Amino acid sequence: MATAMLLVPPYSGTTSSSSASFSGCPVRGRPRAPRVTTSIRSSSENGDVRGTKVDRRNVLLGLGGLYGATSLGGNQSAMGVPLDYPDLQACHVANYPDTFGGNSPIECCPPYDLSKPIDIQPYVFPTNVPTRTRKAAHLLTQWEKDRFKRAIADMKNLPSNHPWNFMQQARIHCAYCNAAYDQKNSNSPVQVHFSWIFLPWHRYYLYFFERILGKIISDDTFGLPFWCYDVRDGMMFPDMYLDPNSSLYNRNRNRSHFPLPMDLLYALDKEDLPPSGTVVEDNIEYLRRIFTDSAPIPELFMGSALRAGDIPNATLMAGMLENLHNAVHYWIGQVEPPNLDMGNFFSAARDTLFYAHHVNIDRLWSTYRSVIGNRTEFNDNDWLDARFVFFDENEKVVSVTTRQCLNQKDLGYVYQNVPVEYLSSPQPVTPRPTSPQSSFPVSEFGPTPRPLSGTIRAVVRRPRTSPSPSDKRRKAEVLFVDDIELNDPAASRFDVYVNRLSQGSYVAGLGTFAGSFVRIRHNHTNRDGSHTRMRQKFGITSLLEEIGAEADENVVITLVPREGNLSIGGVHIELMQTIN
């Protein structure tokens, strides 16, 4: 899952074939590098690596190049290496899931000249420029809407092979989400979702997109709008995106949702939408749950570690914010496969609403950072020194690192202050839609993976009961859903509920909503033909307080399938170190 980047030398003024079909570049063969394997990294609470330490730099890089296929067995663990940008001249055709569930090649590579070396320089953040204010889309003035429409129209009207052209910008997301690049010195594909790279990479993607638009219209004050679907007044489709004659319009949306508020609990195969008031309340409570139980542990909010050479499989985990982000994509994209445009990674950035959505995700990250006192989420150089490459507003290929984007002031933008409800005291989420059940016995999950073809209920033992207040500040209870196998490329979702156990039986209803696992349509088949396996973690400390289960030895976990073909390997609860 390397770091992603826009990679194009200055525009030469020549014209290539249409970028609208993502077919402007010649098809290139996939370069093959020796496969490098390591054992799973195991760290103690203070960050030290247990067992024999082997620096992955030595695993990946020999004195004269790569070692052969290297295996670290026994009790050995590999020290991390920060992700680096890939070989920019080795872009190859990407894959996307086609209508029938297979994989087809698609060209997402930028139009740079492979015969010439690419000069990459560290990006110099501009100084002495106005601070840009990003505003809620539903609060923009007509002049601000018109300015934005004009900027996008001008971007779309650039020559099709210009790196600032709208479709060329959209290719960036495709290339780094659909395996058009391999990580340096590794056969692992670049992927900027499903890990702690998700938020910083997309922050830079938006930053350069915004700077380029400002340059196109010669306005240093230009700031991208955000779709404020986390507040009551902002949950509807912003009206400026609904005009068919506007540069902001996209025909590949689920137009049946235009008159409805955003539904963060939506599933494609369930159109039994409740009244708008219920959706709005559920959305707010979903956000409250995320900020209440994920905030103490950055991994839960932001995603799991991803280090150079890691294969995006097995222990891979998206944070709760990314799952919410996926739900928004899910709700906007077309219902029919291949779920264009927002409903599929390869095409998502072809919809201008993508940027309003992701600016809001960046805003929610900013909100989270303020909740935790603007502390560094991961004091880990593999995160802080991860490098990305983009084409900047001066038509230069530049490199940036995660640590450079953590102070938002350095990036020169602020967010309009919009009051939110979900940072107040948590309230239980009312589950929907369900049918109450009579009391019935429930057992443990068992050692065998189970298809999520129907609701799964299981008794799960807690690691500790009645923790003291000081314990809660240092440790939080986390529910693990392990070995989630994604068996096809279709969109997938399941919801998780927690309830008390009464004399060996589970009584009525689903319990209290803990969160969701959500994936939009994507190729989840690895190069060896296996299906991607992931895990998901849910903070449940506050939830257990709400349901009065603090002293209980066991709880009942319920997994409710909403969409897709999944199997689950198991469920368990652990205590995890908090950021406090």
Coordinates of C-alpha atoms in Angstrom, one line a residue:
M1 CA 0.0 0.0 0.0
A2 CA 2.5 2.4 -0.8
T3 CA 2.1 6.1 -1.0
A4 CA 0.4 7.6 -3.8
M5 CA 1.2 10.3 -6.1
L6 CA 0.6 12.3 -9.2
L7 CA 3.5 11.9 -11.4
V8 CA 3.8 14.0 -14.5
P9 CA 6.5 16.2 -15.9
P10 CA 5.5 19.7 -17.1
Y11 CA 2.9 19.7 -19.8
S12 CA 4.5 19.8 -23.3
G13 CA 1.6 21.3 -25.1
T14 CA 1.0 18.1 -27.2
T15 CA -2.4 16.4 -27.3
S16 CA -3.0 12.8 -26.5
S17 CA -6.1 10.6 -26.8
S18 CA -9.1 11.4 -24.7
S19 CA -8.6 11.1 -20.9
A20 CA -12.4 10.8 -20.4
S21 CA -12.1 7.1 -20.9
F22 CA -8.9 6.7 -18.9
S23 CA -7.2 5.4 -22.0
G24 CA -4.7 8.1 -22.9
C25 CA -1.5 6.1 -22.1
P26 CA -0.1 3.1 -23.9
V27 CA -0.5 -0.2 -22.0
R28 CA 2.7 -1.1 -20.2
G29 CA 3.8 -4.5 -18.9
R30 CA 3.8 -5.1 -15.2
P31 CA 7.4 -5.1 -13.8
R32 CA 8.2 -8.1 -11.6
A33 CA 10.4 -7.8 -8.5
P34 CA 11.6 -10.6 -6.3
R35 CA 9.0 -11.4 -3.6
V36 CA 10.1 -10.4 -0.1
T37 CA 8.4 -11.9 2.8
T38 CA 8.7 -11.2 6.5
S39 CA 7.0 -12.4 9.6
I40 CA 4.2 -10.4 11.1
R41 CA 5.5 -7.5 13.2
S42 CA 4.8 -7.9 16.9
S43 CA 5.4 -4.9 19.2
S44 CA 5.2 -4.5 22.9
E45 CA 3.4 -1.6 24.6
N46 CA 6.4 0.7 24.6
G47 CA 7.0 0.2 20.9
D48 CA 10.0 -2.2 21.1
V49 CA 10.0 -5.1 18.8
R50 CA 10.2 -8.5 20.5
G51 CA 12.4 -11.3 19.5
T52 CA 15.4 -11.2 17.1
K53 CA 15.4 -7.8 15.4
V54 CA 16.0 -7.8 11.7
D55 CA 16.0 -4.4 10.0
R56 CA 13.7 -4.7 6.9
R57 CA 16.1 -2.3 5.1
N58 CA 18.6 -5.2 5.1
V59 CA 15.8 -7.5 4.0
L60 CA 14.8 -5.4 1.1
L61 CA 18.1 -3.8 0.1
G62 CA 21.3 -5.7 -0.4
L63 CA 24.6 -4.0 -1.2
G64 CA 24.1 -4.6 -4.8
G65 CA 20.3 -4.5 -4.9
L66 CA 17.7 -7.0 -3.7
Y67 CA 18.2 -10.2 -1.9
G68 CA 16.3 -13.1 -3.2
A69 CA 13.0 -14.2 -1.6
T70 CA 13.8 -13.9 2.1
S71 CA 11.8 -15.5 4.9
L72 CA 12.0 -14.5 8.5
G73 CA 10.9 -17.5 10.5
G74 CA 10.6 -18.5 14.2
N75 CA 10.5 -15.7 16.7
Q76 CA 12.0 -13.1 14.4
S77 CA 10.3 -9.8 13.6
A78 CA 11.1 -7.2 11.0
M79 CA 11.8 -3.6 12.1
G80 CA 9.8 -1.2 10.1
V81 CA 10.7 1.0 7.1
P82 CA 8.6 4.0 6.1
L83 CA 6.7 3.7 2.9
D84 CA 8.3 5.4 0.0
Y85 CA 6.8 6.5 -3.3
P86 CA 7.0 3.9 -6.1
D87 CA 9.1 4.0 -9.2
L88 CA 7.3 6.6 -11.1
Q89 CA 8.4 5.3 -14.5
A90 CA 7.0 1.8 -13.7
C91 CA 3.3 2.5 -13.9
H92 CA 1.3 -0.3 -15.5
V93 CA -2.3 -1.1 -16.2
A94 CA -4.6 -1.1 -13.2
N95 CA -7.4 -3.6 -12.4
Y96 CA -10.9 -2.9 -11.6
P97 CA -13.9 -5.2 -10.9
D98 CA -16.0 -5.4 -14.0
T99 CA -19.8 -5.9 -14.2
F100 CA -19.5 -9.7 -14.0
G101 CA -17.2 -9.9 -11.0
G102 CA -13.9 -10.4 -12.8
N103 CA -11.0 -8.1 -13.3
S104 CA -10.3 -6.0 -16.4
P105 CA -7.3 -3.8 -17.2
I106 CA -7.8 -0.1 -17.1
E107 CA -5.3 2.7 -17.8
C108 CA -4.9 5.1 -14.9
C109 CA -1.3 6.2 -15.5
P110 CA -0.5 9.9 -15.9
P111 CA 0.8 11.0 -19.3
Y112 CA 4.5 11.5 -18.4
D113 CA 7.4 10.5 -20.7
L114 CA 8.8 7.2 -19.6
S115 CA 12.0 7.8 -21.6
K116 CA 13.1 10.7 -19.4
P117 CA 14.1 10.7 -15.7
I118 CA 11.7 12.5 -13.4
D119 CA 13.2 15.1 -11.2
I120 CA 11.6 14.9 -7.8
Q121 CA 12.2 17.8 -5.3
P122 CA 11.0 18.3 -1.8
Y123 CA 7.9 20.5 -1.8
V124 CA 8.4 24.0 -0.5
F125 CA 5.2 25.1 1.2
P126 CA 4.3 28.6 0.1
T127 CA 4.6 31.5 2.6
N128 CA 3.1 35.0 2.6
V129 CA -0.1 33.8 1.0
P130 CA -3.6 34.3 2.2
T131 CA -5.1 31.6 4.5
R132 CA -7.7 29.7 2.5
T133 CA -11.1 29.0 4.3
R134 CA -12.9 25.8 3.4
K135 CA -16.6 26.4 3.8
A136 CA -19.6 24.1 4.1
A137 CA -21.2 23.6 0.7
H138 CA -24.7 24.4 2.0
L139 CA -23.5 27.7 3.4
L140 CA -21.7 29.0 0.3
T141 CA -22.8 32.3 -1.2
Q142 CA -23.9 32.3 -4.8
W143 CA -20.7 34.1 -5.8
E144 CA -18.7 31.4 -4.1
K145 CA -20.7 28.6 -5.8
D146 CA -20.2 30.3 -9.2
R147 CA -16.4 30.7 -8.6
F148 CA -16.1 27.0 -7.8
K149 CA -18.1 26.0 -10.9
R150 CA -16.0 28.2 -13.0
A151 CA -12.7 26.7 -11.6
I152 CA -13.9 23.1 -12.3
A153 CA -15.1 24.1 -15.8
D154 CA -11.7 25.6 -16.6
M155 CA -9.9 22.5 -15.2
K156 CA -12.1 20.2 -17.4
N157 CA -11.4 22.4 -20.4
L158 CA -7.7 22.0 -20.2
P159 CA -6.1 19.8 -22.9
S160 CA -6.8 16.1 -22.1
N161 CA -3.2 15.2 -21.5
H162 CA -2.4 18.2 -19.3
P163 CA -1.6 17.0 -15.8
W164 CA -4.1 19.6 -14.4
N165 CA -7.0 18.4 -16.5
F166 CA -9.8 17.1 -14.3
M167 CA -9.7 13.6 -15.6
Q168 CA -5.9 13.4 -15.3
Q169 CA -6.4 14.5 -11.6
A170 CA -9.0 11.7 -11.2
R171 CA -6.4 9.2 -12.5
I172 CA -4.3 9.8 -9.5
H173 CA -6.8 8.2 -7.2
C174 CA -7.3 5.3 -9.6
A175 CA -3.6 4.6 -10.0
Y176 CA -2.9 4.4 -6.3
C177 CA -6.0 2.5 -5.3
N178 CA -6.1 -0.1 -8.1
A179 CA -2.6 -1.5 -8.1
A180 CA -1.1 0.5 -11.1
Y181 CA 2.1 0.8 -9.0
D182 CA 4.2 -1.6 -7.0
Q183 CA 6.0 -0.5 -3.9
K184 CA 9.7 0.1 -4.4
N185 CA 11.8 -3.1 -4.1
S186 CA 8.7 -5.1 -3.5
N187 CA 5.9 -7.0 -5.3
S188 CA 3.3 -5.5 -3.0
P189 CA 1.0 -3.1 -4.7
V190 CA 0.5 0.5 -3.8
Q191 CA -2.7 1.0 -1.9
V192 CA -3.7 4.2 0.0
H193 CA -6.8 2.8 1.7
F194 CA -7.2 0.4 4.6
S195 CA -4.4 1.7 6.8
W196 CA -3.0 4.8 8.7
I197 CA -1.9 6.2 5.3
F198 CA -5.5 6.9 4.2
L199 CA -5.9 10.2 5.9
P200 CA -2.5 11.9 5.2
W201 CA -2.4 10.8 1.6
H202 CA -5.9 12.1 0.9
R203 CA -5.0 15.3 2.7
Y204 CA -2.2 16.0 0.3
Y205 CA -4.4 14.9 -2.7
L206 CA -6.9 17.6 -1.8
Y207 CA -4.2 20.1 -0.9
F208 CA -2.7 20.0 -4.4
F209 CA -6.0 19.8 -6.1
E210 CA -7.1 22.9 -4.3
R211 CA -3.8 24.8 -5.0
I212 CA -4.1 23.9 -8.7
L213 CA -7.7 25.2 -8.9
G214 CA -6.6 28.4 -7.3
K215 CA -3.8 28.7 -9.8
I216 CA -6.1 28.1 -12.7
I217 CA -8.4 30.9 -11.7
S218 CA -5.6 33.1 -10.3
D219 CA -7.1 33.2 -6.8
D220 CA -4.9 32.4 -3.8
T221 CA -7.9 32.6 -1.5
F222 CA -9.8 29.7 -3.1
G223 CA -10.7 26.9 -0.8
L224 CA -12.6 23.7 -1.6
P225 CA -16.1 23.3 -0.1
F226 CA -17.0 20.4 2.2
W227 CA -20.2 18.4 2.2
C228 CA -21.2 18.8 5.9
Y229 CA -23.2 15.6 6.2
D230 CA -22.3 15.3 9.9
V231 CA -24.7 18.1 10.9
R232 CA -28.5 18.2 10.5
D233 CA -28.7 21.1 8.0
G234 CA -25.9 19.7 5.7
M235 CA -27.0 16.1 5.2
M236 CA -28.9 16.6 1.9
F237 CA -27.1 16.6 -1.5
P238 CA -25.7 20.2 -1.8
D239 CA -27.9 21.8 -4.5
M240 CA -25.0 23.1 -6.6
Y241 CA -24.0 19.6 -7.5
L242 CA -27.5 18.7 -8.8
D243 CA -27.8 21.1 -11.8
P244 CA -27.3 19.0 -15.0
N245 CA -25.9 22.1 -16.8
S246 CA -23.2 22.6 -14.1
S247 CA -19.6 21.6 -14.3
L248 CA -20.2 19.9 -10.9
Y249 CA -22.8 17.5 -12.2
N250 CA -22.2 13.8 -12.6
R251 CA -24.8 11.4 -14.1
N252 CA -23.4 8.3 -12.4
R253 CA -25.0 8.8 -9.1
N254 CA -27.9 7.1 -7.3
R255 CA -30.4 9.8 -8.2
S256 CA -33.1 8.2 -6.1
H257 CA -31.2 9.6 -3.1
F258 CA -31.2 13.3 -4.3
P259 CA -34.2 14.2 -2.2
L260 CA -33.0 12.2 0.8
P261 CA -30.6 13.0 3.7
M262 CA -27.3 11.1 3.8
D263 CA -27.8 7.6 5.3
L264 CA -24.6 6.4 6.9
L265 CA -26.3 3.0 7.7
Y266 CA -27.4 2.4 4.1
A267 CA -26.9 -0.9 2.3
L268 CA -27.4 -1.3 -1.4
D269 CA -29.8 -4.3 -1.2
K270 CA -32.0 -2.7 1.4
E271 CA -34.2 0.1 0.2
D272 CA -36.5 0.1 3.3
L273 CA -35.3 3.5 4.3
P274 CA -36.9 4.9 7.4
P275 CA -38.3 8.5 7.7
S276 CA -35.8 11.2 7.3
G277 CA -35.8 12.1 11.0
T278 CA -34.7 8.6 11.9
V279 CA -31.9 8.7 9.4
V280 CA -30.6 12.0 10.7
E281 CA -30.7 10.8 14.3
D282 CA -29.0 7.6 13.5
N283 CA -26.2 9.5 11.6
I284 CA -25.5 11.7 14.5
E285 CA -25.4 8.7 16.9
Y286 CA -23.1 6.8 14.6
L287 CA -20.7 9.8 14.6
R288 CA -21.0 10.0 18.3
R289 CA -20.1 6.4 18.7
I290 CA -17.0 6.7 16.5
F291 CA -15.7 9.8 18.3
T292 CA -16.5 8.3 21.8
D293 CA -15.0 4.8 21.5
S294 CA -12.4 5.3 18.8
A295 CA -10.9 8.6 20.1
P296 CA -8.7 7.0 22.8
I297 CA -6.9 4.7 20.4
P298 CA -5.7 6.4 17.1
E299 CA -5.5 3.0 15.3
L300 CA -9.3 2.6 15.8
F301 CA -10.0 6.0 14.3
M302 CA -7.3 6.1 11.6
G303 CA -6.4 2.6 10.6
S304 CA -3.6 0.0 11.2
A305 CA 0.1 0.4 10.5
L306 CA 1.4 0.0 7.0
R307 CA 5.2 -0.3 6.5
A308 CA 7.3 -0.7 3.4
G309 CA 7.0 -4.2 1.9
D310 CA 3.8 -5.0 3.8
I311 CA 1.3 -7.0 1.8
P312 CA -2.2 -5.5 2.1
N313 CA -3.8 -8.5 3.7
A314 CA -4.4 -10.4 6.9
T315 CA -3.9 -7.8 9.6
L316 CA -4.9 -4.9 7.4
M317 CA -7.5 -2.6 9.0
A318 CA -9.3 0.6 8.1
G319 CA -10.1 3.0 10.8
M320 CA -13.7 3.9 11.8
L321 CA -13.4 7.2 9.9
E322 CA -12.6 5.3 6.7
N323 CA -15.5 3.0 7.2
L324 CA -17.8 6.0 7.5
H325 CA -16.1 7.4 4.4
N326 CA -16.9 4.2 2.6
A327 CA -20.5 4.4 3.6
V328 CA -20.8 7.8 1.9
H329 CA -19.2 6.5 -1.3
Y330 CA -21.6 3.5 -1.1
W331 CA -24.7 5.8 -0.8
I332 CA -23.7 8.1 -3.7
G333 CA -22.5 5.7 -6.4
Q334 CA -24.7 3.9 -8.9
V335 CA -26.6 0.8 -7.6
E336 CA -25.9 -1.3 -10.7
P337 CA -22.4 -2.9 -11.0
P338 CA -19.8 -1.7 -11.5
N339 CA -21.3 1.0 -9.3
L340 CA -19.9 4.1 -11.1
D341 CA -18.6 6.6 -10.2
M342 CA -18.4 7.1 -6.5
G343 CA -19.3 3.5 -5.7
N344 CA -16.0 2.2 -7.1
F345 CA -12.4 3.2 -6.3
F346 CA -11.1 3.4 -9.8
S347 CA -13.8 5.9 -10.9
A348 CA -14.6 7.7 -7.7
A349 CA -12.6 10.9 -8.3
R350 CA -14.4 11.5 -11.6
D351 CA -17.3 12.9 -9.6
T352 CA -16.8 16.4 -8.3
L353 CA -18.7 15.4 -5.2
F354 CA -15.7 13.1 -4.3
Y355 CA -13.8 16.3 -3.3
A356 CA -16.5 17.7 -1.2
H357 CA -16.8 14.4 0.5
H358 CA -13.1 14.0 1.2
V359 CA -12.7 17.6 2.3
N360 CA -15.3 16.7 5.0
I361 CA -13.4 13.6 5.9
D362 CA -10.2 15.7 6.3
R363 CA -12.3 18.1 8.5
L364 CA -13.4 15.2 10.7
W365 CA -9.7 14.2 11.1
S366 CA -9.0 17.8 12.1
T367 CA -11.9 17.6 14.6
Y368 CA -10.5 14.3 16.0
R369 CA -7.0 15.9 16.3
S370 CA -8.6 18.7 18.4
V371 CA -10.4 16.1 20.6
I372 CA -7.0 14.5 21.5
G373 CA -5.3 17.8 22.0
N374 CA -3.5 17.9 18.7
R375 CA -1.1 15.3 19.8
T376 CA 0.8 13.2 17.3
E377 CA -1.4 10.1 16.7
F378 CA 1.5 7.7 16.0
N379 CA 4.9 8.5 17.4
D380 CA 6.3 6.1 14.8
N381 CA 8.7 7.1 12.1
D382 CA 7.2 4.6 9.7
W383 CA 4.1 6.8 9.7
L384 CA 5.7 10.2 10.1
D385 CA 8.4 9.7 7.4
A386 CA 6.1 8.0 4.9
R387 CA 6.7 9.8 1.6
F388 CA 4.2 10.8 -1.2
V389 CA 4.7 12.4 -4.5
F390 CA 2.4 14.8 -6.3
F391 CA 2.4 17.2 -9.2
D392 CA 2.1 20.6 -7.6
E393 CA 0.6 24.0 -8.6
N394 CA 3.9 25.0 -10.3
E395 CA 3.9 21.9 -12.6
K396 CA 6.7 20.3 -10.6
V397 CA 6.9 16.7 -9.3
V398 CA 7.4 17.1 -5.5
S399 CA 7.7 14.9 -2.5
V400 CA 6.1 15.4 0.9
T401 CA 5.9 13.4 4.2
T402 CA 3.2 12.7 6.7
R403 CA 4.8 14.8 9.4
Q404 CA 4.7 17.8 7.2
C405 CA 0.9 17.8 7.0
L406 CA 0.0 17.4 10.7
N407 CA 0.1 21.2 11.4
Q408 CA -2.7 22.4 9.3
K409 CA -1.5 26.0 9.4
D410 CA 1.6 24.9 7.4
L411 CA -0.8 23.9 4.6
G412 CA -2.5 27.3 4.7
Y413 CA -6.1 26.5 5.2
V414 CA -8.7 26.5 7.9
Y415 CA -12.3 25.2 8.2
Q416 CA -15.4 27.2 8.7
N417 CA -16.7 26.6 12.2
V418 CA -19.9 24.5 12.0
P419 CA -21.3 23.4 15.4
V420 CA -21.7 19.7 15.8
E421 CA -23.8 17.5 18.2
Y422 CA -21.8 14.3 18.2
L423 CA -19.1 15.5 20.6
S424 CA -21.5 15.6 23.5
S425 CA -22.2 12.8 25.9
P426 CA -22.9 9.5 24.1
Q427 CA -26.4 8.1 23.8
P428 CA -27.4 4.6 22.8
V429 CA -28.0 4.0 19.1
T430 CA -31.4 2.7 18.3
P431 CA -30.9 -0.4 16.1
R432 CA -32.7 -0.6 12.8
P433 CA -34.4 -2.4 11.2
T434 CA -34.7 -5.5 13.3
S435 CA -37.4 -7.8 14.7
P436 CA -37.2 -8.5 18.5
Q437 CA -36.3 -12.0 19.4
S438 CA -37.4 -14.2 22.3
S439 CA -34.9 -15.4 24.8
F440 CA -32.7 -18.1 23.3
P441 CA -29.4 -19.8 24.1
V442 CA -26.2 -18.5 22.5
S443 CA -22.7 -20.1 22.4
E444 CA -19.2 -19.1 21.5
F445 CA -18.1 -18.4 17.9
G446 CA -16.0 -21.5 17.7
P447 CA -12.7 -22.2 16.0
T448 CA -14.0 -22.5 12.4
P449 CA -14.5 -19.6 10.0
R450 CA -18.2 -18.9 9.3
P451 CA -19.8 -17.4 6.2
L452 CA -21.7 -14.3 7.0
S453 CA -24.8 -15.4 5.1
G454 CA -27.0 -14.7 8.0
T455 CA -26.9 -13.0 11.4
I456 CA -24.1 -14.5 13.7
R457 CA -24.4 -14.2 17.4
A458 CA -21.7 -15.3 19.8
V459 CA -20.7 -15.1 23.4
V460 CA -17.4 -13.4 23.9
R461 CA -15.4 -13.4 27.2
R462 CA -14.1 -10.1 28.4
P463 CA -10.5 -9.8 29.4
R464 CA -11.3 -8.0 32.6
T465 CA -14.3 -6.8 34.5
S466 CA -15.0 -3.5 36.3
P467 CA -11.8 -1.6 35.4
S468 CA -11.0 1.3 37.6
P469 CA -11.3 4.9 36.3
S470 CA -7.5 5.1 36.0
D471 CA -7.5 1.8 34.1
K472 CA -10.0 3.2 31.6
R473 CA -7.7 6.1 30.9
R474 CA -4.8 3.8 30.1
K475 CA -6.6 0.8 28.6
A476 CA -9.7 0.4 26.5
E477 CA -11.7 -2.7 25.6
V478 CA -11.6 -3.4 21.9
L479 CA -13.7 -5.9 20.0
F480 CA -11.8 -7.7 17.2
V481 CA -13.6 -9.2 14.3
D482 CA -10.8 -11.4 12.8
D483 CA -10.0 -12.9 9.4
I484 CA -12.7 -11.1 7.4
E485 CA -12.5 -12.7 3.9
L486 CA -13.8 -10.7 1.0
N487 CA -14.9 -13.3 -1.4
D488 CA -15.8 -11.1 -4.4
P489 CA -15.4 -7.5 -5.6
A490 CA -18.9 -6.4 -4.8
A491 CA -19.7 -3.9 -2.2
S492 CA -19.9 -5.3 1.3
R493 CA -21.1 -4.3 4.7
F494 CA -21.9 -5.8 8.1
D495 CA -23.0 -4.0 11.3
V496 CA -21.9 -5.0 14.8
Y497 CA -24.0 -4.9 18.0
V498 CA -23.2 -5.7 21.6
N499 CA -25.7 -6.9 24.2
R500 CA -25.6 -8.3 27.7
L501 CA -25.8 -12.0 28.4
S502 CA -28.6 -13.2 30.8
Q503 CA -28.2 -16.7 32.3
G504 CA -26.7 -18.1 29.2
S505 CA -29.3 -16.6 26.9
Y506 CA -29.6 -13.6 24.6
V507 CA -32.7 -11.6 25.2
A508 CA -34.6 -9.6 22.6
G509 CA -33.3 -7.3 19.8
L510 CA -29.8 -6.8 18.6
G511 CA -28.4 -4.7 21.4
T512 CA -26.4 -1.5 21.0
F513 CA -24.7 -0.5 17.8
A514 CA -20.9 -0.6 17.9
G515 CA -20.0 0.2 14.3
S516 CA -19.8 -1.1 10.8
F517 CA -17.4 -2.7 8.4
V518 CA -17.9 -1.2 5.0
R519 CA -16.2 -1.7 1.6
I520 CA -17.2 -0.2 -1.7
R521 CA -16.7 -2.2 -4.9
H522 CA -13.1 -3.1 -5.4
N523 CA -10.8 -5.8 -6.6
H524 CA -10.0 -7.9 -3.5
T525 CA -8.2 -10.7 -5.3
N526 CA -4.4 -10.9 -4.6
R527 CA -1.9 -11.7 -7.2
D528 CA -1.6 -15.3 -6.0
G529 CA -5.4 -15.7 -6.6
S530 CA -6.3 -15.6 -2.9
H531 CA -9.0 -13.4 -1.5
T532 CA -8.0 -10.4 0.7
R533 CA -8.4 -11.0 4.4
M534 CA -8.8 -8.1 6.8
R535 CA -9.8 -7.5 10.4
Q536 CA -11.8 -4.8 12.1
K537 CA -11.6 -3.4 15.6
F538 CA -14.3 -1.6 17.5
G539 CA -13.9 0.3 20.7
I540 CA -16.5 -0.7 23.2
T541 CA -15.5 0.7 26.6
S542 CA -18.1 3.4 26.7
L543 CA -20.7 1.2 25.1
L544 CA -20.3 -1.4 27.9
E545 CA -20.9 1.4 30.4
E546 CA -24.1 2.4 28.6
I547 CA -25.6 -1.0 28.6
G548 CA -24.6 -1.7 32.2
A549 CA -22.2 -4.5 31.4
E550 CA -19.1 -3.3 33.2
A551 CA -19.1 -6.1 35.7
D552 CA -20.1 -8.8 33.3
E553 CA -17.7 -11.6 32.4
N554 CA -19.2 -12.2 29.0
V555 CA -21.1 -10.2 26.4
V556 CA -23.1 -11.2 23.3
I557 CA -21.7 -10.0 19.9
T558 CA -24.1 -9.9 16.9
L559 CA -22.8 -9.5 13.4
V560 CA -25.6 -8.5 10.9
P561 CA -24.9 -8.9 7.2
R562 CA -26.0 -6.0 5.1
E563 CA -24.3 -6.6 1.8
G564 CA -21.8 -8.7 0.1
N565 CA -20.2 -12.2 0.3
L566 CA -18.1 -12.4 3.4
S567 CA -16.8 -14.9 5.9
I568 CA -15.6 -14.3 9.4
G569 CA -12.8 -16.1 11.2
G570 CA -13.6 -15.3 14.8
V571 CA -14.3 -12.6 17.4
H572 CA -12.6 -11.7 20.6
I573 CA -12.0 -8.8 23.0
E574 CA -8.6 -7.4 24.1
L575 CA -7.4 -4.5 26.2
M576 CA -5.5 -1.9 24.1
Q577 CA -3.3 1.0 25.2
T578 CA -4.9 4.4 24.8
I579 CA -3.3 7.7 23.7
N580 CA -3.8 9.1 27.2

